[in-house]
Amino acid sequence: MGPTAAGKTDLAIQIAKHYPVEIISVDSALVYRGMNIGTAKPEADVLQQYPHHLVNIIEPTESYSVGEFRQDALALMKDITDRGKVPLLVGGTMLYFKALQQGLSDLPSADSKIRAQLEAEAEQYGLSHLHARLAQVDPVSAERIHVNDPQRLQRALEVYEITGKSLTELTAVKEDSLPYRVIKIILSPFDRAVLHQRIETRYKIMMEHGFIDEVKELFANKDCHPDLPAIRAVGYRQAWAHLSGEYDQETLVEKAVIATRQMAKRQLTWLRAQDDGIWFDSGAGLPTDDVLGFIADQCPELMLK
């Protein structure tokens, strides 16, 4: 686990070179086909040599829920362990990690009638109106959900309309937790300035490698729109706004870097609450030997390749 630009993929590949693991991606953006540059997806030859499960599994026009991730990940983990290997879960989508470890609440299915009413309400009065409504019935969710996140706003209000209970109240009851022994390796530059610089450098490299052209293809797809989860991904949301004429390319880079740093801050906040996580500093390069030594200490039963 770790924030964006920490080196997680490179470290996972080093582990895969030494131990009988199979990589499962824990990343809500890598699931989309055709979104390669802006998600920092591993190159095709890397994916061929070191396959990543749950990468390139849906189109950008489709959605992939946390529940679907948990179901798919658990099925993969069982299959991998049944074949005598070890699942290596790698990524930075902390909501996925949380759902996998703690389970999911039993929430109601979507109600098309209520959802249509909420969409009409948003259209007429704006998202700030929905956010204010949510703050009245579920202040905890309102604090967590951004005013410009229509999907989560509407879902939280939909749950309340259907059940008469807040999303916060319902999510207090969870399914079974993860039925595996878990070793949490947390990778990050310990110096925040190093992480910030990496984020900026990586985004500029993405731009040089054709990120705008990648988003132009999505922009030209009549089935794509800015409310899709894929388009709301950090970087893509700002590029879409740029192509829509909201601001120039220099502003796009500035806004995308700021948004990515904010995302990294949220990731680190969540990671610091993982009391059983072991941190490794990637500020001066990958701590490969330290991590391999740690795995050997924790799992002496694992045989090196």
PDB file of C-alpha atoms in Angstrom:
ATOM      1  CA  MET A   1       0.000   0.000   0.000  1.00  0.00           C
ATOM      2  CA  GLY A   2       1.056   3.590  -0.405  1.00  0.00           C
ATOM      3  CA  PRO A   3       0.269   6.993  -1.875  1.00  0.00           C
ATOM      4  CA  THR A   4       0.397   7.684  -5.571  1.00  0.00           C
ATOM      5  CA  ALA A   5       3.928   7.890  -7.050  1.00  0.00           C
ATOM      6  CA  ALA A   6       5.446   5.938  -4.139  1.00  0.00           C
ATOM      7  CA  GLY A   7       6.854   3.142  -6.336  1.00  0.00           C
ATOM      8  CA  LYS A   8       4.344   0.406  -5.459  1.00  0.00           C
ATOM      9  CA  THR A   9       4.271  -1.248  -8.890  1.00  0.00           C
ATOM     10  CA  ASP A  10       8.071  -1.404  -9.174  1.00  0.00           C
ATOM     11  CA  LEU A  11       8.355  -2.902  -5.698  1.00  0.00           C
ATOM     12  CA  ALA A  12       5.622  -5.453  -6.449  1.00  0.00           C
ATOM     13  CA  ILE A  13       7.534  -6.614  -9.511  1.00  0.00           C
ATOM     14  CA  GLN A  14      10.707  -7.004  -7.435  1.00  0.00           C
ATOM     15  CA  ILE A  15       8.773  -9.139  -4.945  1.00  0.00           C
ATOM     16  CA  ALA A  16       7.320 -11.196  -7.803  1.00  0.00           C
ATOM     17  CA  LYS A  17      10.848 -11.862  -9.062  1.00  0.00           C
ATOM     18  CA  HIS A  18      11.770 -13.493  -5.745  1.00  0.00           C
ATOM     19  CA  TYR A  19       8.578 -15.035  -4.356  1.00  0.00           C
ATOM     20  CA  PRO A  20       5.721 -17.163  -5.769  1.00  0.00           C
ATOM     21  CA  VAL A  21       3.148 -14.361  -5.759  1.00  0.00           C
ATOM     22  CA  GLU A  22       0.432 -13.200  -8.128  1.00  0.00           C
ATOM     23  CA  ILE A  23      -0.373  -9.499  -8.230  1.00  0.00           C
ATOM     24  CA  ILE A  24      -3.915  -8.230  -7.687  1.00  0.00           C
ATOM     25  CA  SER A  25      -4.373  -4.557  -8.486  1.00  0.00           C
ATOM     26  CA  VAL A  26      -6.139  -2.490  -5.818  1.00  0.00           C
ATOM     27  CA  ASP A  27      -6.681   0.573  -7.983  1.00  0.00           C
ATOM     28  CA  SER A  28     -10.019   2.006  -9.052  1.00  0.00           C
ATOM     29  CA  ALA A  29      -8.540   3.604 -12.193  1.00  0.00           C
ATOM     30  CA  LEU A  30      -6.498   0.667 -13.544  1.00  0.00           C
ATOM     31  CA  VAL A  31      -9.701  -1.314 -14.125  1.00  0.00           C
ATOM     32  CA  TYR A  32     -10.459   0.796 -17.228  1.00  0.00           C
ATOM     33  CA  ARG A  33      -9.309  -0.169 -20.705  1.00  0.00           C
ATOM     34  CA  GLY A  34      -7.748   2.599 -22.764  1.00  0.00           C
ATOM     35  CA  MET A  35      -6.821   4.694 -19.738  1.00  0.00           C
ATOM     36  CA  ASN A  36      -3.124   3.949 -19.602  1.00  0.00           C
ATOM     37  CA  ILE A  37      -1.030   7.103 -19.445  1.00  0.00           C
ATOM     38  CA  GLY A  38      -3.049   9.069 -16.904  1.00  0.00           C
ATOM     39  CA  THR A  39      -3.343   6.101 -14.553  1.00  0.00           C
ATOM     40  CA  ALA A  40       0.390   5.272 -14.726  1.00  0.00           C
ATOM     41  CA  LYS A  41      -0.631   1.780 -15.793  1.00  0.00           C
ATOM     42  CA  PRO A  42       2.294  -0.651 -16.151  1.00  0.00           C
ATOM     43  CA  GLU A  43       3.531  -1.061 -19.717  1.00  0.00           C
ATOM     44  CA  ALA A  44       2.065  -3.904 -21.788  1.00  0.00           C
ATOM     45  CA  ASP A  45       5.301  -5.925 -21.706  1.00  0.00           C
ATOM     46  CA  VAL A  46       5.403  -5.636 -17.905  1.00  0.00           C
ATOM     47  CA  LEU A  47       1.801  -6.809 -17.632  1.00  0.00           C
ATOM     48  CA  GLN A  48       2.612  -9.720 -19.911  1.00  0.00           C
ATOM     49  CA  GLN A  49       5.615 -10.797 -17.864  1.00  0.00           C
ATOM     50  CA  TYR A  50       4.039 -10.037 -14.488  1.00  0.00           C
ATOM     51  CA  PRO A  51       0.253 -10.282 -14.937  1.00  0.00           C
ATOM     52  CA  HIS A  52      -1.860  -7.982 -12.790  1.00  0.00           C
ATOM     53  CA  HIS A  53      -5.348  -9.201 -11.966  1.00  0.00           C
ATOM     54  CA  LEU A  54      -8.173  -6.598 -12.127  1.00  0.00           C
ATOM     55  CA  VAL A  55      -6.434  -4.428 -14.720  1.00  0.00           C
ATOM     56  CA  ASN A  56      -8.167  -3.592 -18.037  1.00  0.00           C
ATOM     57  CA  ILE A  57     -11.400  -5.375 -17.094  1.00  0.00           C
ATOM     58  CA  ILE A  58     -14.078  -2.791 -18.055  1.00  0.00           C
ATOM     59  CA  GLU A  59     -14.695   0.090 -20.454  1.00  0.00           C
ATOM     60  CA  PRO A  60     -14.522   3.721 -19.250  1.00  0.00           C
ATOM     61  CA  THR A  61     -18.268   3.986 -19.860  1.00  0.00           C
ATOM     62  CA  GLU A  62     -18.936   1.274 -17.274  1.00  0.00           C
ATOM     63  CA  SER A  63     -18.852   1.421 -13.498  1.00  0.00           C
ATOM     64  CA  TYR A  64     -17.137  -0.891 -11.030  1.00  0.00           C
ATOM     65  CA  SER A  65     -18.334  -0.836  -7.456  1.00  0.00           C
ATOM     66  CA  VAL A  66     -16.448  -1.442  -4.231  1.00  0.00           C
ATOM     67  CA  GLY A  67     -18.635  -4.509  -3.723  1.00  0.00           C
ATOM     68  CA  GLU A  68     -17.639  -5.898  -7.117  1.00  0.00           C
ATOM     69  CA  PHE A  69     -13.986  -5.340  -6.279  1.00  0.00           C
ATOM     70  CA  ARG A  70     -14.304  -7.200  -2.987  1.00  0.00           C
ATOM     71  CA  GLN A  71     -16.110 -10.110  -4.612  1.00  0.00           C
ATOM     72  CA  ASP A  72     -13.581 -10.340  -7.449  1.00  0.00           C
ATOM     73  CA  ALA A  73     -10.575  -9.965  -5.160  1.00  0.00           C
ATOM     74  CA  LEU A  74     -11.760 -12.660  -2.749  1.00  0.00           C
ATOM     75  CA  ALA A  75     -12.401 -15.065  -5.636  1.00  0.00           C
ATOM     76  CA  LEU A  76      -8.928 -14.377  -7.029  1.00  0.00           C
ATOM     77  CA  MET A  77      -7.286 -14.769  -3.619  1.00  0.00           C
ATOM     78  CA  LYS A  78      -8.925 -18.162  -3.172  1.00  0.00           C
ATOM     79  CA  ASP A  79      -7.866 -19.298  -6.636  1.00  0.00           C
ATOM     80  CA  ILE A  80      -4.290 -18.091  -6.128  1.00  0.00           C
ATOM     81  CA  THR A  81      -3.920 -19.747  -2.729  1.00  0.00           C
ATOM     82  CA  ASP A  82      -5.538 -22.961  -3.993  1.00  0.00           C
ATOM     83  CA  ARG A  83      -2.751 -23.094  -6.588  1.00  0.00           C
ATOM     84  CA  GLY A  84      -0.101 -22.782  -3.876  1.00  0.00           C
ATOM     85  CA  LYS A  85       0.803 -19.149  -4.506  1.00  0.00           C
ATOM     86  CA  VAL A  86       0.418 -15.982  -2.459  1.00  0.00           C
ATOM     87  CA  PRO A  87      -1.868 -13.073  -3.391  1.00  0.00           C
ATOM     88  CA  LEU A  88       0.059  -9.790  -3.493  1.00  0.00           C
ATOM     89  CA  LEU A  89      -2.425  -6.922  -3.365  1.00  0.00           C
ATOM     90  CA  VAL A  90      -0.934  -3.707  -4.706  1.00  0.00           C
ATOM     91  CA  GLY A  91      -2.445  -0.254  -5.048  1.00  0.00           C
ATOM     92  CA  GLY A  92      -3.568   3.011  -3.578  1.00  0.00           C
ATOM     93  CA  THR A  93      -7.371   2.868  -3.539  1.00  0.00           C
ATOM     94  CA  MET A  94      -7.806   2.842   0.212  1.00  0.00           C
ATOM     95  CA  LEU A  95     -11.578   2.332   0.019  1.00  0.00           C
ATOM     96  CA  TYR A  96     -10.909  -0.981  -1.729  1.00  0.00           C
ATOM     97  CA  PHE A  97      -8.412  -2.032   0.940  1.00  0.00           C
ATOM     98  CA  LYS A  98     -10.864  -1.041   3.653  1.00  0.00           C
ATOM     99  CA  ALA A  99     -13.733  -2.993   2.101  1.00  0.00           C
ATOM    100  CA  LEU A 100     -11.524  -6.035   1.605  1.00  0.00           C
ATOM    101  CA  GLN A 101     -10.326  -6.047   5.212  1.00  0.00           C
ATOM    102  CA  GLN A 102     -13.497  -5.032   7.009  1.00  0.00           C
ATOM    103  CA  GLY A 103     -16.301  -6.142   4.705  1.00  0.00           C
ATOM    104  CA  LEU A 104     -19.216  -4.173   3.353  1.00  0.00           C
ATOM    105  CA  SER A 105     -22.478  -3.116   4.852  1.00  0.00           C
ATOM    106  CA  ASP A 106     -25.795  -4.529   3.649  1.00  0.00           C
ATOM    107  CA  LEU A 107     -27.027  -1.511   1.697  1.00  0.00           C
ATOM    108  CA  PRO A 108     -30.195  -1.377  -0.433  1.00  0.00           C
ATOM    109  CA  SER A 109     -30.063  -1.735  -4.205  1.00  0.00           C
ATOM    110  CA  ALA A 110     -30.510   1.340  -6.367  1.00  0.00           C
ATOM    111  CA  ASP A 111     -34.028   2.659  -6.822  1.00  0.00           C
ATOM    112  CA  SER A 112     -34.424   4.146 -10.313  1.00  0.00           C
ATOM    113  CA  LYS A 113     -37.428   6.291  -9.340  1.00  0.00           C
ATOM    114  CA  ILE A 114     -35.714   7.895  -6.351  1.00  0.00           C
ATOM    115  CA  ARG A 115     -32.494   8.319  -8.311  1.00  0.00           C
ATOM    116  CA  ALA A 116     -34.362  10.091 -11.123  1.00  0.00           C
ATOM    117  CA  GLN A 117     -35.964  12.429  -8.574  1.00  0.00           C
ATOM    118  CA  LEU A 118     -32.582  13.259  -7.058  1.00  0.00           C
ATOM    119  CA  GLU A 119     -31.067  13.885 -10.487  1.00  0.00           C
ATOM    120  CA  ALA A 120     -33.938  16.235 -11.349  1.00  0.00           C
ATOM    121  CA  GLU A 121     -33.451  18.000  -8.017  1.00  0.00           C
ATOM    122  CA  ALA A 122     -29.753  18.426  -8.725  1.00  0.00           C
ATOM    123  CA  GLU A 123     -30.521  19.753 -12.188  1.00  0.00           C
ATOM    124  CA  GLN A 124     -33.026  22.289 -10.851  1.00  0.00           C
ATOM    125  CA  TYR A 125     -31.358  23.447  -7.630  1.00  0.00           C
ATOM    126  CA  GLY A 126     -27.709  22.384  -7.973  1.00  0.00           C
ATOM    127  CA  LEU A 127     -25.434  19.972  -6.123  1.00  0.00           C
ATOM    128  CA  SER A 128     -25.014  22.359  -3.188  1.00  0.00           C
ATOM    129  CA  HIS A 129     -28.720  21.889  -2.468  1.00  0.00           C
ATOM    130  CA  LEU A 130     -28.278  18.093  -2.343  1.00  0.00           C
ATOM    131  CA  HIS A 131     -25.232  18.500  -0.135  1.00  0.00           C
ATOM    132  CA  ALA A 132     -27.183  20.695   2.277  1.00  0.00           C
ATOM    133  CA  ARG A 133     -29.967  18.106   2.408  1.00  0.00           C
ATOM    134  CA  LEU A 134     -27.440  15.380   3.151  1.00  0.00           C
ATOM    135  CA  ALA A 135     -25.867  17.499   5.912  1.00  0.00           C
ATOM    136  CA  GLN A 136     -29.241  17.576   7.670  1.00  0.00           C
ATOM    137  CA  VAL A 137     -29.865  13.811   7.653  1.00  0.00           C
ATOM    138  CA  ASP A 138     -26.278  12.487   7.651  1.00  0.00           C
ATOM    139  CA  PRO A 139     -23.688  15.111   8.685  1.00  0.00           C
ATOM    140  CA  VAL A 140     -20.897  12.527   8.874  1.00  0.00           C
ATOM    141  CA  SER A 141     -21.354  11.516   5.220  1.00  0.00           C
ATOM    142  CA  ALA A 142     -21.769  15.163   4.208  1.00  0.00           C
ATOM    143  CA  GLU A 143     -18.394  15.927   5.777  1.00  0.00           C
ATOM    144  CA  ARG A 144     -16.805  13.072   3.834  1.00  0.00           C
ATOM    145  CA  ILE A 145     -18.513  13.560   0.459  1.00  0.00           C
ATOM    146  CA  HIS A 146     -17.493  16.556  -1.643  1.00  0.00           C
ATOM    147  CA  VAL A 147     -20.209  18.907  -2.824  1.00  0.00           C
ATOM    148  CA  ASN A 148     -19.158  18.271  -6.456  1.00  0.00           C
ATOM    149  CA  ASP A 149     -19.448  14.484  -6.246  1.00  0.00           C
ATOM    150  CA  PRO A 150     -22.952  13.839  -7.649  1.00  0.00           C
ATOM    151  CA  GLN A 151     -22.749  10.052  -7.638  1.00  0.00           C
ATOM    152  CA  ARG A 152     -21.917   9.698  -3.944  1.00  0.00           C
ATOM    153  CA  LEU A 153     -24.211  12.544  -2.911  1.00  0.00           C
ATOM    154  CA  GLN A 154     -27.162  10.964  -4.669  1.00  0.00           C
ATOM    155  CA  ARG A 155     -26.327   7.506  -3.361  1.00  0.00           C
ATOM    156  CA  ALA A 156     -26.186   8.706   0.250  1.00  0.00           C
ATOM    157  CA  LEU A 157     -29.534  10.474  -0.095  1.00  0.00           C
ATOM    158  CA  GLU A 158     -31.009   7.507  -1.983  1.00  0.00           C
ATOM    159  CA  VAL A 159     -30.063   5.163   0.870  1.00  0.00           C
ATOM    160  CA  TYR A 160     -31.747   7.499   3.351  1.00  0.00           C
ATOM    161  CA  GLU A 161     -34.889   7.807   1.201  1.00  0.00           C
ATOM    162  CA  ILE A 162     -35.174   4.019   0.854  1.00  0.00           C
ATOM    163  CA  THR A 163     -34.380   2.957   4.411  1.00  0.00           C
ATOM    164  CA  GLY A 164     -35.063   5.979   6.598  1.00  0.00           C
ATOM    165  CA  LYS A 165     -31.572   5.485   8.024  1.00  0.00           C
ATOM    166  CA  SER A 166     -28.371   7.334   7.235  1.00  0.00           C
ATOM    167  CA  LEU A 167     -25.528   5.796   5.267  1.00  0.00           C
ATOM    168  CA  THR A 168     -23.321   6.320   8.324  1.00  0.00           C
ATOM    169  CA  GLU A 169     -25.705   4.317  10.515  1.00  0.00           C
ATOM    170  CA  LEU A 170     -26.034   1.465   8.032  1.00  0.00           C
ATOM    171  CA  THR A 171     -22.311   1.186   7.327  1.00  0.00           C
ATOM    172  CA  ALA A 172     -21.623   0.611  11.029  1.00  0.00           C
ATOM    173  CA  VAL A 173     -22.674  -3.041  10.494  1.00  0.00           C
ATOM    174  CA  LYS A 174     -20.274  -5.003   8.305  1.00  0.00           C
ATOM    175  CA  GLU A 175     -19.980  -8.419   6.705  1.00  0.00           C
ATOM    176  CA  ASP A 176     -17.302 -10.912   7.696  1.00  0.00           C
ATOM    177  CA  SER A 177     -13.780  -9.562   7.733  1.00  0.00           C
ATOM    178  CA  LEU A 178     -10.981 -10.875   5.546  1.00  0.00           C
ATOM    179  CA  PRO A 179     -10.338 -14.610   6.185  1.00  0.00           C
ATOM    180  CA  TYR A 180      -6.573 -14.417   5.593  1.00  0.00           C
ATOM    181  CA  ARG A 181      -3.443 -13.527   7.485  1.00  0.00           C
ATOM    182  CA  VAL A 182      -2.458 -10.114   6.178  1.00  0.00           C
ATOM    183  CA  ILE A 183       0.979  -8.517   6.065  1.00  0.00           C
ATOM    184  CA  LYS A 184       0.749  -4.791   5.362  1.00  0.00           C
ATOM    185  CA  ILE A 185       3.728  -3.251   3.611  1.00  0.00           C
ATOM    186  CA  ILE A 186       3.355   0.523   3.347  1.00  0.00           C
ATOM    187  CA  LEU A 187       5.640   2.243   0.849  1.00  0.00           C
ATOM    188  CA  SER A 188       6.141   6.007   0.720  1.00  0.00           C
ATOM    189  CA  PRO A 189       8.813   8.680   0.647  1.00  0.00           C
ATOM    190  CA  PHE A 190       9.042   9.796   4.268  1.00  0.00           C
ATOM    191  CA  ASP A 191       9.867  13.312   3.072  1.00  0.00           C
ATOM    192  CA  ARG A 192       6.612  14.890   1.846  1.00  0.00           C
ATOM    193  CA  ALA A 193       8.540  17.274  -0.419  1.00  0.00           C
ATOM    194  CA  VAL A 194      10.015  14.313  -2.300  1.00  0.00           C
ATOM    195  CA  LEU A 195       6.545  12.868  -2.878  1.00  0.00           C
ATOM    196  CA  HIS A 196       5.231  16.235  -4.083  1.00  0.00           C
ATOM    197  CA  GLN A 197       8.098  16.578  -6.532  1.00  0.00           C
ATOM    198  CA  ARG A 198       7.556  13.061  -7.868  1.00  0.00           C
ATOM    199  CA  ILE A 199       3.877  13.775  -8.428  1.00  0.00           C
ATOM    200  CA  GLU A 200       4.670  16.926 -10.406  1.00  0.00           C
ATOM    201  CA  THR A 201       7.427  15.249 -12.423  1.00  0.00           C
ATOM    202  CA  ARG A 202       5.286  12.233 -13.219  1.00  0.00           C
ATOM    203  CA  TYR A 203       2.394  14.343 -14.416  1.00  0.00           C
ATOM    204  CA  LYS A 204       4.624  16.371 -16.712  1.00  0.00           C
ATOM    205  CA  ILE A 205       6.043  13.119 -18.136  1.00  0.00           C
ATOM    206  CA  MET A 206       2.476  11.893 -18.721  1.00  0.00           C
ATOM    207  CA  MET A 207       1.775  15.062 -20.702  1.00  0.00           C
ATOM    208  CA  GLU A 208       4.897  14.498 -22.811  1.00  0.00           C
ATOM    209  CA  HIS A 209       3.833  10.910 -23.481  1.00  0.00           C
ATOM    210  CA  GLY A 210       0.476  11.885 -24.965  1.00  0.00           C
ATOM    211  CA  PHE A 211      -1.934  12.095 -22.042  1.00  0.00           C
ATOM    212  CA  ILE A 212      -4.033  14.788 -23.741  1.00  0.00           C
ATOM    213  CA  ASP A 213      -4.422  12.612 -26.833  1.00  0.00           C
ATOM    214  CA  GLU A 214      -5.566   9.752 -24.591  1.00  0.00           C
ATOM    215  CA  VAL A 215      -8.255  11.944 -23.040  1.00  0.00           C
ATOM    216  CA  LYS A 216      -9.239  13.307 -26.485  1.00  0.00           C
ATOM    217  CA  GLU A 217     -10.232   9.766 -27.460  1.00  0.00           C
ATOM    218  CA  LEU A 218     -12.493   9.568 -24.428  1.00  0.00           C
ATOM    219  CA  PHE A 219     -13.805  13.073 -25.153  1.00  0.00           C
ATOM    220  CA  ALA A 220     -14.743  11.982 -28.682  1.00  0.00           C
ATOM    221  CA  ASN A 221     -16.709   8.980 -27.366  1.00  0.00           C
ATOM    222  CA  LYS A 222     -20.365  10.053 -27.324  1.00  0.00           C
ATOM    223  CA  ASP A 223     -21.036   7.656 -24.447  1.00  0.00           C
ATOM    224  CA  CYS A 224     -18.469   9.359 -22.198  1.00  0.00           C
ATOM    225  CA  HIS A 225     -19.443  12.282 -19.989  1.00  0.00           C
ATOM    226  CA  PRO A 226     -17.869  14.070 -16.993  1.00  0.00           C
ATOM    227  CA  ASP A 227     -20.093  12.341 -14.421  1.00  0.00           C
ATOM    228  CA  LEU A 228     -18.674   8.892 -15.169  1.00  0.00           C
ATOM    229  CA  PRO A 229     -16.409   7.484 -12.428  1.00  0.00           C
ATOM    230  CA  ALA A 230     -13.658   7.015 -15.024  1.00  0.00           C
ATOM    231  CA  ILE A 231     -13.729  10.648 -16.106  1.00  0.00           C
ATOM    232  CA  ARG A 232     -13.868  11.866 -12.507  1.00  0.00           C
ATOM    233  CA  ALA A 233     -10.521  10.171 -11.815  1.00  0.00           C
ATOM    234  CA  VAL A 234      -7.797  12.594 -10.768  1.00  0.00           C
ATOM    235  CA  GLY A 235      -6.056  14.008 -13.816  1.00  0.00           C
ATOM    236  CA  TYR A 236      -8.770  12.934 -16.219  1.00  0.00           C
ATOM    237  CA  ARG A 237     -11.306  15.279 -14.629  1.00  0.00           C
ATOM    238  CA  GLN A 238      -8.971  18.239 -15.105  1.00  0.00           C
ATOM    239  CA  ALA A 239      -8.031  17.208 -18.663  1.00  0.00           C
ATOM    240  CA  TRP A 240     -11.710  16.897 -19.557  1.00  0.00           C
ATOM    241  CA  ALA A 241     -12.353  20.409 -18.244  1.00  0.00           C
ATOM    242  CA  HIS A 242      -9.413  21.668 -20.318  1.00  0.00           C
ATOM    243  CA  LEU A 243     -10.795  20.068 -23.482  1.00  0.00           C
ATOM    244  CA  SER A 244     -14.187  21.563 -22.658  1.00  0.00           C
ATOM    245  CA  GLY A 245     -12.566  24.998 -22.799  1.00  0.00           C
ATOM    246  CA  GLU A 246     -12.667  25.773 -19.084  1.00  0.00           C
ATOM    247  CA  TYR A 247      -8.952  26.570 -18.850  1.00  0.00           C
ATOM    248  CA  ASP A 248      -5.661  26.323 -20.741  1.00  0.00           C
ATOM    249  CA  GLN A 249      -3.131  23.489 -20.667  1.00  0.00           C
ATOM    250  CA  GLU A 250      -0.822  25.183 -18.164  1.00  0.00           C
ATOM    251  CA  THR A 251      -3.729  25.552 -15.737  1.00  0.00           C
ATOM    252  CA  LEU A 252      -4.690  21.940 -16.381  1.00  0.00           C
ATOM    253  CA  VAL A 253      -1.265  20.736 -15.235  1.00  0.00           C
ATOM    254  CA  GLU A 254      -1.351  23.008 -12.189  1.00  0.00           C
ATOM    255  CA  LYS A 255      -4.823  21.854 -11.135  1.00  0.00           C
ATOM    256  CA  ALA A 256      -4.064  18.174 -11.789  1.00  0.00           C
ATOM    257  CA  VAL A 257      -0.861  18.277  -9.723  1.00  0.00           C
ATOM    258  CA  ILE A 258      -2.687  19.981  -6.842  1.00  0.00           C
ATOM    259  CA  ALA A 259      -5.520  17.427  -7.001  1.00  0.00           C
ATOM    260  CA  THR A 260      -3.035  14.544  -7.049  1.00  0.00           C
ATOM    261  CA  ARG A 261      -1.178  15.931  -4.035  1.00  0.00           C
ATOM    262  CA  GLN A 262      -4.488  16.270  -2.205  1.00  0.00           C
ATOM    263  CA  MET A 263      -5.292  12.653  -3.052  1.00  0.00           C
ATOM    264  CA  ALA A 264      -1.877  11.576  -1.733  1.00  0.00           C
ATOM    265  CA  LYS A 265      -2.561  13.458   1.495  1.00  0.00           C
ATOM    266  CA  ARG A 266      -5.853  11.562   1.950  1.00  0.00           C
ATOM    267  CA  GLN A 267      -4.100   8.271   1.209  1.00  0.00           C
ATOM    268  CA  LEU A 268      -1.412   8.979   3.800  1.00  0.00           C
ATOM    269  CA  THR A 269      -3.993   9.965   6.409  1.00  0.00           C
ATOM    270  CA  TRP A 270      -5.707   6.600   5.964  1.00  0.00           C
ATOM    271  CA  LEU A 271      -2.422   4.698   5.959  1.00  0.00           C
ATOM    272  CA  ARG A 272      -1.292   6.260   9.240  1.00  0.00           C
ATOM    273  CA  ALA A 273      -4.326   4.695  10.895  1.00  0.00           C
ATOM    274  CA  GLN A 274      -3.117   1.221   9.910  1.00  0.00           C
ATOM    275  CA  ASP A 275      -1.530   0.295  13.220  1.00  0.00           C
ATOM    276  CA  ASP A 276      -0.365  -3.077  11.904  1.00  0.00           C
ATOM    277  CA  GLY A 277       1.295  -1.631   8.802  1.00  0.00           C
ATOM    278  CA  ILE A 278       5.073  -1.631   8.405  1.00  0.00           C
ATOM    279  CA  TRP A 279       6.441   1.478   6.690  1.00  0.00           C
ATOM    280  CA  PHE A 280       9.329   1.552   4.217  1.00  0.00           C
ATOM    281  CA  ASP A 281      10.906   4.732   2.885  1.00  0.00           C
ATOM    282  CA  SER A 282      11.080   4.997  -0.913  1.00  0.00           C
ATOM    283  CA  GLY A 283      12.428   8.544  -0.897  1.00  0.00           C
ATOM    284  CA  ALA A 284      15.944   7.573  -1.990  1.00  0.00           C
ATOM    285  CA  GLY A 285      14.910   4.647  -4.172  1.00  0.00           C
ATOM    286  CA  LEU A 286      13.154   1.323  -3.759  1.00  0.00           C
ATOM    287  CA  PRO A 287      13.955  -0.370  -0.424  1.00  0.00           C
ATOM    288  CA  THR A 288      13.851  -3.753  -2.154  1.00  0.00           C
ATOM    289  CA  ASP A 289      16.356  -5.576   0.060  1.00  0.00           C
ATOM    290  CA  ASP A 290      14.706  -4.336   3.243  1.00  0.00           C
ATOM    291  CA  VAL A 291      11.261  -5.435   2.072  1.00  0.00           C
ATOM    292  CA  LEU A 292      12.477  -8.839   0.886  1.00  0.00           C
ATOM    293  CA  GLY A 293      14.213  -9.340   4.233  1.00  0.00           C
ATOM    294  CA  PHE A 294      11.047  -8.360   6.068  1.00  0.00           C
ATOM    295  CA  ILE A 295       9.000 -10.862   4.059  1.00  0.00           C
ATOM    296  CA  ALA A 296      11.553 -13.578   4.781  1.00  0.00           C
ATOM    297  CA  ASP A 297      11.276 -12.867   8.516  1.00  0.00           C
ATOM    298  CA  GLN A 298       7.490 -12.766   8.495  1.00  0.00           C
ATOM    299  CA  CYS A 299       6.983 -15.742   6.181  1.00  0.00           C
ATOM    300  CA  PRO A 300       9.867 -18.192   6.600  1.00  0.00           C
ATOM    301  CA  GLU A 301       7.681 -20.872   5.042  1.00  0.00           C
ATOM    302  CA  LEU A 302       7.765 -19.056   1.707  1.00  0.00           C
ATOM    303  CA  MET A 303      10.356 -20.458  -0.645  1.00  0.00           C
ATOM    304  CA  LEU A 304      12.369 -18.131  -2.857  1.00  0.00           C
ATOM    305  CA  LYS A 305      12.049 -18.744  -6.578  1.00  0.00           C
TER     306      LYS A 305
END
